[in-house]
mmCIF file of C-alpha atoms in Angstrom:
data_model
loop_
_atom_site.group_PDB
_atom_site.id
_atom_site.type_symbol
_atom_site.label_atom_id
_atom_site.label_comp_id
_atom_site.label_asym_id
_atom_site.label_seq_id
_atom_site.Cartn_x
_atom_site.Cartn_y
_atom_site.Cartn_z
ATOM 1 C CA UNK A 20 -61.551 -32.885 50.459
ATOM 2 C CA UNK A 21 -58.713 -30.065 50.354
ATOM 3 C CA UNK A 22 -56.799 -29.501 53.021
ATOM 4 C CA UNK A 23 -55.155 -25.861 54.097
ATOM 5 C CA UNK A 24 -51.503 -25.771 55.194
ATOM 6 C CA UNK A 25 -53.009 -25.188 58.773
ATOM 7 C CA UNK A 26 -54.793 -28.864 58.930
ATOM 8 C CA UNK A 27 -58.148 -27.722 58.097
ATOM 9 C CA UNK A 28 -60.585 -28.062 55.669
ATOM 10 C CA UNK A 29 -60.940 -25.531 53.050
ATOM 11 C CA UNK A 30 -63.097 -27.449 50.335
ATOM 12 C CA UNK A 31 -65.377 -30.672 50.413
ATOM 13 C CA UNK A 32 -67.796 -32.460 48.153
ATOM 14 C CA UNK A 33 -71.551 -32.723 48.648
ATOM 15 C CA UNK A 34 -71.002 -36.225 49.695
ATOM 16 C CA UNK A 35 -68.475 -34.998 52.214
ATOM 17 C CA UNK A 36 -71.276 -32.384 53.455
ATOM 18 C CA UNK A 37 -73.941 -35.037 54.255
ATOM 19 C CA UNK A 38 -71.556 -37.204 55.848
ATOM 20 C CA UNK A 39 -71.245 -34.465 58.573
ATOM 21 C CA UNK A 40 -68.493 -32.860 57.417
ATOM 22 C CA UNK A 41 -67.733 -28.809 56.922
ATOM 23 C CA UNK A 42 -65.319 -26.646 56.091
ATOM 24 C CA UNK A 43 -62.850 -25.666 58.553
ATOM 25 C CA UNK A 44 -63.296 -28.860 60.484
ATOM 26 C CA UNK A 45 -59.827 -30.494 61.664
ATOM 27 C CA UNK A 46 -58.068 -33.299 59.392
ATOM 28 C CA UNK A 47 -58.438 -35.460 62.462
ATOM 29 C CA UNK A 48 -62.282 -34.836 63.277
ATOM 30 C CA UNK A 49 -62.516 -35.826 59.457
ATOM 31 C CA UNK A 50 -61.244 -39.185 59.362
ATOM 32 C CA UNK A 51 -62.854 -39.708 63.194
ATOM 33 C CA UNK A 52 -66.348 -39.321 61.002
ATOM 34 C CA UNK A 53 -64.865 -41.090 58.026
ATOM 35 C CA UNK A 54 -61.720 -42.635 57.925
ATOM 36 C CA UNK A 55 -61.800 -43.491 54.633
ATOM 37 C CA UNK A 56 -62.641 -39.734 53.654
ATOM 38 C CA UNK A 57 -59.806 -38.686 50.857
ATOM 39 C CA UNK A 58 -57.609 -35.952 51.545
ATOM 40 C CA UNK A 59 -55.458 -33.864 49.437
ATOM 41 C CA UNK A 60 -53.506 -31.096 50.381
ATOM 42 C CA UNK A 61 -54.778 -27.895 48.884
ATOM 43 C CA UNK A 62 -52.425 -25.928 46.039
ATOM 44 C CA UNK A 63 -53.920 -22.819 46.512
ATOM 45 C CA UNK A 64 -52.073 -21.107 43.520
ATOM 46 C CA UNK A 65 -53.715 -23.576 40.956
ATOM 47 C CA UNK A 66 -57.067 -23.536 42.951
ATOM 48 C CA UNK A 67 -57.268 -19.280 42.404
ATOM 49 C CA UNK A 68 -55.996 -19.694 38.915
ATOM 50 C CA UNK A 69 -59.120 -22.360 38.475
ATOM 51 C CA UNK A 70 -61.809 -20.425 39.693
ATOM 52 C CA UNK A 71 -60.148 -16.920 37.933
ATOM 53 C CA UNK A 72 -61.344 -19.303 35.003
ATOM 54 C CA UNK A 73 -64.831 -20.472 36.141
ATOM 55 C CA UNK A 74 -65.486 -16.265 36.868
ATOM 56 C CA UNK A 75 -63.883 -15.517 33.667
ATOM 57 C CA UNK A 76 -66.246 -18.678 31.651
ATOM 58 C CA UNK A 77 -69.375 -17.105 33.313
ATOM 59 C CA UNK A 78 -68.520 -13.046 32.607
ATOM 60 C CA UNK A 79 -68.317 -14.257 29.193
ATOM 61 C CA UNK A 80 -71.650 -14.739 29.128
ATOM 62 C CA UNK A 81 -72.463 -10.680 29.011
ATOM 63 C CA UNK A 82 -74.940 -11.204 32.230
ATOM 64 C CA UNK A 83 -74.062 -10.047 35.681
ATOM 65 C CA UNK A 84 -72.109 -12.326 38.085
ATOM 66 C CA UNK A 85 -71.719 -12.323 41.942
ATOM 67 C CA UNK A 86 -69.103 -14.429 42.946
ATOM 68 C CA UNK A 87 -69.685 -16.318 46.084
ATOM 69 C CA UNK A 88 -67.097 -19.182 47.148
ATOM 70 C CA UNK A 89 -64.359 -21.027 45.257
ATOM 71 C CA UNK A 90 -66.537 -22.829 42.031
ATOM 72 C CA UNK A 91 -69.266 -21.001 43.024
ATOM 73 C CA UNK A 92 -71.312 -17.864 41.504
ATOM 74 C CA UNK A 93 -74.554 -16.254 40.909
ATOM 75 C CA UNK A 94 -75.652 -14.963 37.288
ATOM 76 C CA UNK A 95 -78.831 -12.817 36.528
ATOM 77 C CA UNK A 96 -81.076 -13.924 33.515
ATOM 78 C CA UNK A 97 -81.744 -10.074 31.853
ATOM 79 C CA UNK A 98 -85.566 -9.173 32.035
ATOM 80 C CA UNK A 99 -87.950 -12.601 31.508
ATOM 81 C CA UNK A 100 -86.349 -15.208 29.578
ATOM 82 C CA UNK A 101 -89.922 -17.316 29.920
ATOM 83 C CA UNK A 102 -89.209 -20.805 27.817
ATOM 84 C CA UNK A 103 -85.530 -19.418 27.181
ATOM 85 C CA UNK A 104 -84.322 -20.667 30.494
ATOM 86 C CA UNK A 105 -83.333 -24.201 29.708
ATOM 87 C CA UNK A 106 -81.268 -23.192 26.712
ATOM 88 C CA UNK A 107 -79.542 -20.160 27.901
ATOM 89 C CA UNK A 108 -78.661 -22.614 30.926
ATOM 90 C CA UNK A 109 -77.145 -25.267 28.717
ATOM 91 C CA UNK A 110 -75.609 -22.756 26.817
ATOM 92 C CA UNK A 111 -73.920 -21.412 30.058
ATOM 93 C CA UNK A 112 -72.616 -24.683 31.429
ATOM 94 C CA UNK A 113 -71.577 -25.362 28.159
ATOM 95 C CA UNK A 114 -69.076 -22.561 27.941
ATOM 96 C CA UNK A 115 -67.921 -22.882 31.770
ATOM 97 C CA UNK A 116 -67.271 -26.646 30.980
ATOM 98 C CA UNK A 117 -65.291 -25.661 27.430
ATOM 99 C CA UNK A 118 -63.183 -23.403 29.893
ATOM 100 C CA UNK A 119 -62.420 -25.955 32.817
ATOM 101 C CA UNK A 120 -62.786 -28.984 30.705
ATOM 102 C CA UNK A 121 -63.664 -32.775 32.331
ATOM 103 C CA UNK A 122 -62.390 -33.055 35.895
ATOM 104 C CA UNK A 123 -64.007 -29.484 36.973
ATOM 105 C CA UNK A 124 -67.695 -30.086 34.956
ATOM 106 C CA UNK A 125 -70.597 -27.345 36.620
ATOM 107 C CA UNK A 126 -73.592 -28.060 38.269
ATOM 108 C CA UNK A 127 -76.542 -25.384 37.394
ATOM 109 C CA UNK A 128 -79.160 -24.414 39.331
ATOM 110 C CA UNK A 129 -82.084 -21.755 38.353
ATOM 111 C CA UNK A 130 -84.675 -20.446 40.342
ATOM 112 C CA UNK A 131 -86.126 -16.815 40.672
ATOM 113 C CA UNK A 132 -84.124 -16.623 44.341
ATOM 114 C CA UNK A 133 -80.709 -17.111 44.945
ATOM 115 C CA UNK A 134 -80.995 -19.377 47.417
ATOM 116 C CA UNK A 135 -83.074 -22.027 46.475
ATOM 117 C CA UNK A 136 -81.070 -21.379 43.024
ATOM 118 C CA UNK A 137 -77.990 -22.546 45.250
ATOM 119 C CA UNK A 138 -79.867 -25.360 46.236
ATOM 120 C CA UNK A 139 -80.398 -26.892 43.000
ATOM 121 C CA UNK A 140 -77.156 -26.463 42.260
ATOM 122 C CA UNK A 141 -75.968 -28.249 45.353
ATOM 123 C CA UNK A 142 -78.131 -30.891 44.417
ATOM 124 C CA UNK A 143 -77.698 -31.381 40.678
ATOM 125 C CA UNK A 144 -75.452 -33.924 39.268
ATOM 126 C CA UNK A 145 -72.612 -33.097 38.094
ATOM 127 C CA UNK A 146 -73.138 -31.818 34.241
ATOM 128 C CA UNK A 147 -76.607 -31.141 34.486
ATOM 129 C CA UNK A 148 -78.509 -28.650 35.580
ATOM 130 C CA UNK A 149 -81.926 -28.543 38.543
ATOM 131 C CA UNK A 150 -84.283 -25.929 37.297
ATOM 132 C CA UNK A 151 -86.679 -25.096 40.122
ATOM 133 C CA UNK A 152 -89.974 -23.336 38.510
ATOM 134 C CA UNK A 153 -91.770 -21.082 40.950
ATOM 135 C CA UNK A 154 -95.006 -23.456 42.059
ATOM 136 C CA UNK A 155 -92.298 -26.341 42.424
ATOM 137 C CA UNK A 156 -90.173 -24.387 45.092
ATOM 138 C CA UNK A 157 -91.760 -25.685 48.327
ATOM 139 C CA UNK A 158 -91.981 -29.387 46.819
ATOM 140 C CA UNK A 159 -87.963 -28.766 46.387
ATOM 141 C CA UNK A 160 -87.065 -27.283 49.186
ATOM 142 C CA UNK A 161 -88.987 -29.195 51.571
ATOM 143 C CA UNK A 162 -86.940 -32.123 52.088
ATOM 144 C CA UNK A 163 -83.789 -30.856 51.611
ATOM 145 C CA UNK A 164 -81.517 -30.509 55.339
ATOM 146 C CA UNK A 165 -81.796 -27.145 57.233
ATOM 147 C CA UNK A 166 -78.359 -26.993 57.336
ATOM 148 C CA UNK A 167 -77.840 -25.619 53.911
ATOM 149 C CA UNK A 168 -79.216 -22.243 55.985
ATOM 150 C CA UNK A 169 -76.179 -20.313 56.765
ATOM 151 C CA UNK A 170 -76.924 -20.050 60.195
ATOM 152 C CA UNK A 171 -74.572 -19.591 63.115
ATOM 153 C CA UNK A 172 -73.155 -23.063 64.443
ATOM 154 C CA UNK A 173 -75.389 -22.340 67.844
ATOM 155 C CA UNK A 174 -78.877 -21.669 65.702
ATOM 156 C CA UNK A 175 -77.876 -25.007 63.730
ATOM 157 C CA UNK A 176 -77.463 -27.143 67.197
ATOM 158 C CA UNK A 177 -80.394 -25.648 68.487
ATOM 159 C CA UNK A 178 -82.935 -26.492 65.393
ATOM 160 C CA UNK A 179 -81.289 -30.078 65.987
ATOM 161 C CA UNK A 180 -82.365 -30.248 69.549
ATOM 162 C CA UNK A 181 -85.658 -29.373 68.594
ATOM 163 C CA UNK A 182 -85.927 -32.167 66.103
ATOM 164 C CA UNK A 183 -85.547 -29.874 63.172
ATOM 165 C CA UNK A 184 -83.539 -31.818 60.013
ATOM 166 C CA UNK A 185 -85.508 -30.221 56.723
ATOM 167 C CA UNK A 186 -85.931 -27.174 55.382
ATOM 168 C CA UNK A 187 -89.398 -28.009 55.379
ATOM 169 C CA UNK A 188 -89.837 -28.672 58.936
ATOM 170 C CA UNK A 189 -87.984 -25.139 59.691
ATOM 171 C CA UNK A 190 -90.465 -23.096 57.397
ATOM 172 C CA UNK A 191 -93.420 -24.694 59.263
ATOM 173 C CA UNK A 192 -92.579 -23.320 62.093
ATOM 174 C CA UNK A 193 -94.399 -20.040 64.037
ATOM 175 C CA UNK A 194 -93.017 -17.128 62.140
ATOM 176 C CA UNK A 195 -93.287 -15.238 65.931
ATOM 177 C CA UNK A 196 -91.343 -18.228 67.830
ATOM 178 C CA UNK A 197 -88.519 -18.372 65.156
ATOM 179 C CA UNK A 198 -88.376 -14.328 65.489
ATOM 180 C CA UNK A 199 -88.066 -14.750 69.248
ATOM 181 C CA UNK A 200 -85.671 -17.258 69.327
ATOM 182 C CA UNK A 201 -83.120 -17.001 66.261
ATOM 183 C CA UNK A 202 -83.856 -13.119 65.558
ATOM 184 C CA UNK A 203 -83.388 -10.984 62.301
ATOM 185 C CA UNK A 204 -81.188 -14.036 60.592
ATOM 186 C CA UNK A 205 -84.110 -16.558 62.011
ATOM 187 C CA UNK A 206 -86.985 -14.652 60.236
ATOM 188 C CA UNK A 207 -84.811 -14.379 57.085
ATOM 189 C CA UNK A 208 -83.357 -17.859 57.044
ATOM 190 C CA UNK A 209 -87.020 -19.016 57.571
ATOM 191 C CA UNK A 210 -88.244 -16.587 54.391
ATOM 192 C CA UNK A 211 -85.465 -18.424 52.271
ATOM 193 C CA UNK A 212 -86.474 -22.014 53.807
ATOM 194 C CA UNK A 213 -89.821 -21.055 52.205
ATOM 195 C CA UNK A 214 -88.964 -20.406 48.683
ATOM 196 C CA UNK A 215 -88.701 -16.574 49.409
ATOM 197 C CA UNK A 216 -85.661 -14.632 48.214
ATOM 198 C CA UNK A 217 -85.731 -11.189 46.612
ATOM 199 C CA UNK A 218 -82.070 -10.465 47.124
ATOM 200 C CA UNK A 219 -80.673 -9.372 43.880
ATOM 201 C CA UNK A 220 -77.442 -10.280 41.739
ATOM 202 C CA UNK A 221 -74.667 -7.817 43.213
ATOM 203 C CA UNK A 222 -72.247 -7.993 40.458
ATOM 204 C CA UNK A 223 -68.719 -8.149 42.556
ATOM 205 C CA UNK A 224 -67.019 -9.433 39.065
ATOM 206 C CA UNK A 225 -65.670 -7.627 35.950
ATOM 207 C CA UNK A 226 -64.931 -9.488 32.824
ATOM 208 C CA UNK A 227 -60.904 -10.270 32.759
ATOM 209 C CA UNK A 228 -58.667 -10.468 30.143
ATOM 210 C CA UNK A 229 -57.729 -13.541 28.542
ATOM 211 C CA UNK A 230 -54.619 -15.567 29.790
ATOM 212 C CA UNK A 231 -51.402 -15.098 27.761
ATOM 213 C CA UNK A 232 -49.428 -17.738 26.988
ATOM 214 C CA UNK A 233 -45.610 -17.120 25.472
ATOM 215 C CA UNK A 234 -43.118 -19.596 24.278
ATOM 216 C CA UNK A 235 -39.266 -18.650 23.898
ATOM 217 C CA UNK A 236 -37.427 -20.408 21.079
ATOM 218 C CA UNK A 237 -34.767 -20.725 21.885
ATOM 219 C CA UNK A 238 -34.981 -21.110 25.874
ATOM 220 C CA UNK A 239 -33.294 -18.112 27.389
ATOM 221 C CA UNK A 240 -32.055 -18.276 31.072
ATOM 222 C CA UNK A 241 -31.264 -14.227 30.800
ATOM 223 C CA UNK A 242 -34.063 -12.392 33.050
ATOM 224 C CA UNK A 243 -34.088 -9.248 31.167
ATOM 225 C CA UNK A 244 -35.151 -11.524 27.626
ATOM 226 C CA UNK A 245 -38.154 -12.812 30.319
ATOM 227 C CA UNK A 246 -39.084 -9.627 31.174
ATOM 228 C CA UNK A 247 -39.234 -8.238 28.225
ATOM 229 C CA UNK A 248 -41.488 -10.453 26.592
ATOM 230 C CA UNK A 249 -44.011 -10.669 29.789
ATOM 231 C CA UNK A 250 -44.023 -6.575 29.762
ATOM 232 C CA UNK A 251 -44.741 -7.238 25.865
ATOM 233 C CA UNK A 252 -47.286 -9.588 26.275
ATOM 234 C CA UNK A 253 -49.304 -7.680 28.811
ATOM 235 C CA UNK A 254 -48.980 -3.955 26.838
ATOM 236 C CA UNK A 255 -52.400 -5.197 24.875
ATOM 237 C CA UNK A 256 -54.619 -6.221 27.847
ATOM 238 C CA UNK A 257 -53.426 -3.295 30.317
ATOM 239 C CA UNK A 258 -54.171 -0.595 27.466
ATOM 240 C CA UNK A 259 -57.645 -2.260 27.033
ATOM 241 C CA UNK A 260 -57.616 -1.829 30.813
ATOM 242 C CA UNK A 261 -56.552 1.658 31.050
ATOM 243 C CA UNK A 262 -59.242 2.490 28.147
ATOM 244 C CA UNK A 263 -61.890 1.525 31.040
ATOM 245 C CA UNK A 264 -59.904 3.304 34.101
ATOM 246 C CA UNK A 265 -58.607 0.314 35.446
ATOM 247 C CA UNK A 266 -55.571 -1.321 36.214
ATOM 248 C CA UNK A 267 -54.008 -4.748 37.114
ATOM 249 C CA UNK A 268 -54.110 -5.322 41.103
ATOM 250 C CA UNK A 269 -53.333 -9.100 40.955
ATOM 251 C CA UNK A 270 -50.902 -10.734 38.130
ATOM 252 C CA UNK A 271 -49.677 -14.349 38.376
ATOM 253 C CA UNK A 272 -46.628 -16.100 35.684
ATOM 254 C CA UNK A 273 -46.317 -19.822 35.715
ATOM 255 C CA UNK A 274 -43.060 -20.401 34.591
ATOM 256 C CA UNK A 275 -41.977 -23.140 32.774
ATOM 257 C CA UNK A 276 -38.603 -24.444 32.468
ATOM 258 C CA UNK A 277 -36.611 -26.731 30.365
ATOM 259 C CA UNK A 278 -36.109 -29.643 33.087
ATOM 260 C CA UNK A 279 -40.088 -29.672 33.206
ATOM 261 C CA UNK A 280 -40.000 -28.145 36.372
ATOM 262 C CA UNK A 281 -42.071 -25.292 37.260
ATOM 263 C CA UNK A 282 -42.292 -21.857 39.178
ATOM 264 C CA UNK A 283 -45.136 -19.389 40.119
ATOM 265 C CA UNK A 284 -45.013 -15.525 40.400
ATOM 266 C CA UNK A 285 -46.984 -13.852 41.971
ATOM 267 C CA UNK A 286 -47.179 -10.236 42.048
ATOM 268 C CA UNK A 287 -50.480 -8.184 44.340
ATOM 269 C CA UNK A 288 -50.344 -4.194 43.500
ATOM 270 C CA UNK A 289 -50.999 -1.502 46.484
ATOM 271 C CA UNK A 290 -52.859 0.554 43.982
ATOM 272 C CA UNK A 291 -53.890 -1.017 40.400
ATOM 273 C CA UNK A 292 -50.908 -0.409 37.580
ATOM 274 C CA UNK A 293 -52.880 0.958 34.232
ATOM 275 C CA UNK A 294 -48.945 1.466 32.570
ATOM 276 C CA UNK A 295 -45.651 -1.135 32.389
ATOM 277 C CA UNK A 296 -43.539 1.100 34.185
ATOM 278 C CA UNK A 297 -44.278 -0.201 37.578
ATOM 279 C CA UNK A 298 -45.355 -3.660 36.790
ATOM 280 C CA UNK A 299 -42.088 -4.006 34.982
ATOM 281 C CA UNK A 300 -39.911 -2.790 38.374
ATOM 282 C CA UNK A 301 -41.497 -5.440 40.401
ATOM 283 C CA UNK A 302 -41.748 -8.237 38.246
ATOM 284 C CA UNK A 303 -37.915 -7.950 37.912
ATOM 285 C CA UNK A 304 -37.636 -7.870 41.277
ATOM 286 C CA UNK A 305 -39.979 -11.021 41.373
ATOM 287 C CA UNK A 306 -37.953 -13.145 38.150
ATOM 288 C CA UNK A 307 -34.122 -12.089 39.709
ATOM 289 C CA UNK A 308 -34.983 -13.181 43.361
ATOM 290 C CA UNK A 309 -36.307 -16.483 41.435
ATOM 291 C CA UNK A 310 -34.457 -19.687 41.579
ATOM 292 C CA UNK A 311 -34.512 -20.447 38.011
ATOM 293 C CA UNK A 312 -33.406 -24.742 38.125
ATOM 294 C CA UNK A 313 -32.824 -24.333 34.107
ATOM 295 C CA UNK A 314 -33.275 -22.121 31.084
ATOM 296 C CA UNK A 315 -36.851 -20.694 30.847
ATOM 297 C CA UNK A 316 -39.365 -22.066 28.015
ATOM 298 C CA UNK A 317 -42.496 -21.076 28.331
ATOM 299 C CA UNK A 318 -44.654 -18.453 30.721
ATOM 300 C CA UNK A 319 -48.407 -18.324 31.462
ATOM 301 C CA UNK A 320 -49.309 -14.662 32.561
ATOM 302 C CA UNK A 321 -52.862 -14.370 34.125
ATOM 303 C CA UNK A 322 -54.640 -10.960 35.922
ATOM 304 C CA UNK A 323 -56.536 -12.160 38.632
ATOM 305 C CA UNK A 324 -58.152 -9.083 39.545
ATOM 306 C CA UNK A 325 -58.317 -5.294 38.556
ATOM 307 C CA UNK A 326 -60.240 -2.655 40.052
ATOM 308 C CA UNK A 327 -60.401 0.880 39.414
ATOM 309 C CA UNK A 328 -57.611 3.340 38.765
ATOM 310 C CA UNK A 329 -56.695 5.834 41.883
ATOM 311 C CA UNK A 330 -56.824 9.406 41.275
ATOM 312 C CA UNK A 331 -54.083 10.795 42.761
ATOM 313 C CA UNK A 332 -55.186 14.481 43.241
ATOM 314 C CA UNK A 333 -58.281 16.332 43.457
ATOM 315 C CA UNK A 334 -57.637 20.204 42.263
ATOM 316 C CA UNK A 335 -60.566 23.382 42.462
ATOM 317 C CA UNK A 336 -60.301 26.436 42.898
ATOM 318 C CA UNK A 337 -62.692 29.546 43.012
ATOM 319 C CA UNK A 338 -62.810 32.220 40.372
ATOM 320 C CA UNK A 339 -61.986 35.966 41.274
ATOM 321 C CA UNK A 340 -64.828 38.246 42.657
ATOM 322 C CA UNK A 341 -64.918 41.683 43.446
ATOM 323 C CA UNK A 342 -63.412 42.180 46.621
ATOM 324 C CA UNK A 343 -62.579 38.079 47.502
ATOM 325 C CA UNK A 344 -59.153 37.296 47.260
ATOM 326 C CA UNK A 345 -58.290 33.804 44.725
ATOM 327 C CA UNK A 346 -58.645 30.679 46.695
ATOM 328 C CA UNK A 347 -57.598 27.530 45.585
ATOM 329 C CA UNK A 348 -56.867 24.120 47.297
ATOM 330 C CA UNK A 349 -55.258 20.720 46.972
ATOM 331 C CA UNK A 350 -55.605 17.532 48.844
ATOM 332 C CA UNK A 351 -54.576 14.048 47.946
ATOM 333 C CA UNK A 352 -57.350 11.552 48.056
ATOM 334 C CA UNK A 353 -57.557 8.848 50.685
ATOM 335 C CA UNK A 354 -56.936 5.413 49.551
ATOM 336 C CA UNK A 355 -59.847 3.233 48.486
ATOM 337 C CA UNK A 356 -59.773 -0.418 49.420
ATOM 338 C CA UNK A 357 -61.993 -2.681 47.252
ATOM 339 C CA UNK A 358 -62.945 -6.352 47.070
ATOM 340 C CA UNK A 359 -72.673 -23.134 42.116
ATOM 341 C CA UNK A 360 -72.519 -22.253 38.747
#
């Protein structure tokens, strides 16, 4: 399990999960329930950088891709891929495991609904993939542990009291009680529990541009030689950027120095840059405020996240009419604020 600076849980393993465990339970409540549970304290640079990848793997794909947690994502088969399933699957975890490699291997799950689809994934071994066909849902689902509902905490403790602990024993239940008792979230929790999902794939992820990687020979220690190259490196992917009006809103360079040690940048824009000018002012800020422990040898440059450019100014006016004197008008435009394989 992964720990957050703040002595909490911020990721756990399946195993972890049907021990009792959860995320954003207390380092101490954890080794109460297990004391022989495995900690590790969470780099949350490398973590982002690692699922930038796993989003990046999947939008490579060309299908649509709803991003959920950390490692975990939604992706939309187009139309009815009938007896393609299995190999478009395998093709799929193929490429996310090419782009993670061994320690971070997928788990797949497919079904027509997203949630038993995160189901099977939950439940599939690591490398391989659960496909759930439609008559084989309830037979799935059934046994599985009502938790896996996102419920509120109260609902949860409440279905235990009752003597709820499956799926199967929740969907059994009088559609009218759970309505009266656990409301909207009841009757829709109990629809999923069922096999029943018709949400769709909300595609909250654009494909990224590849990760640059740039070596100086020789090893420089002069920041303007750094910058120079990064602004270099990045002209290519923020033109391709611009070409779809968008821009850069999260960048982060690794830096790698000649004493093997290591530094990260990174640098989160106000309003997405589409041109070098200000990306270059701040990343100089970033790499002269940076204590550099030898000369520099290498930089990784990855873009998180873009979004769409901001139009600065809206302009109109009205043409002249008889009588009606010229009108014309200018306003700026209000900020917009965006954002199991």
């Amino acid at each position: 399990m992964l720990l957050g600076s703040d002595e909490r849980v911020w990721a756990l393993s399946r195993e972890a999960r049907l021990s009792g465990m959860c995320s954003q339970m207390h380092a101490r409540q954890t080794l109460m329930r297990c004391p022989d549970v495995l900690l590790r304290p969470l780099d949350l640079a490398s973590a982002e950088t690692e699922h930038s990848a796993f989003l990046a793997a999947l939008t490579r794909t060309g299908l649509p891709v709803e991003a959920q947690t950390w490692g975990a994502a939604y992706t939309a088969l187009h139309g009815d891929a009938g007896n393609h399933i299995q190999p478009l699957c395998t093709e799929i975890g193929q490429q996310v495991h090419q782009a993670l490699g061994d320690p971070l291997t997928p788990a797949l799950g497919w079904d027509t609904g997203k949630f038993t689809a995160h189901a099977a994934a939950s439940y599939a071994k690591v490398g391989h993939m659960r496909l759930v066909q439609h008559d084989d849902e309830s037979r799935f689902l059934n046994p599985l542990p009502f938790n896996l509902l996102p419920l509120p905490s109260l609902s949860l403790q409440q279905l235990h009291w009752l003597g709820i602990r499956t799926l199967g024993q929740f969907a059994r239940l009088p559609a009218t009680a759970v309505w009266q008792r656990f409301g909207a979230a009841g009757k829709l929790a109990q629809a999923w529990a069922r096999g029943r999902d018709t949400r769709p794939v909300n595609v909250n992820v654009q494909p990224l541009p590849e990760p640059i990687h740039v070596e100086f020979d020789p090893p420089t220690a002069l920041h303007p030689v750094a910058l120079a190259h990064i602004v270099k490196a990045l002209r290519a992917p923020l033109r391709l950027l611009t070409e779809q009006l968008s821009g850069c809103h999260r960048l982060r360079v690794a830096l790698q120095f000649a004493d093997e040690g290591s530094r990260t940048v990174d640098c989160v824009f106000i309003e997405p840059v589409g041109d070098g000018v200000r990306l270059r002012a701040l990343l100089a800020h970033q790499l002269e405020t940076l204590n550099w422990p030898a000369e520099l040898i290498a930089v990784h440059i990855t873009i998180l996240e873009t979004s769409e450019l901001i139009a600065h100014q809206l302009t109109a006016a009205t043409s002249a009419m008889p009588g009606v004197r010229r009108a014309g008008w200018r306003r700026r435009l209000p900020q917009m604020n965006g954002w199991r394989c």
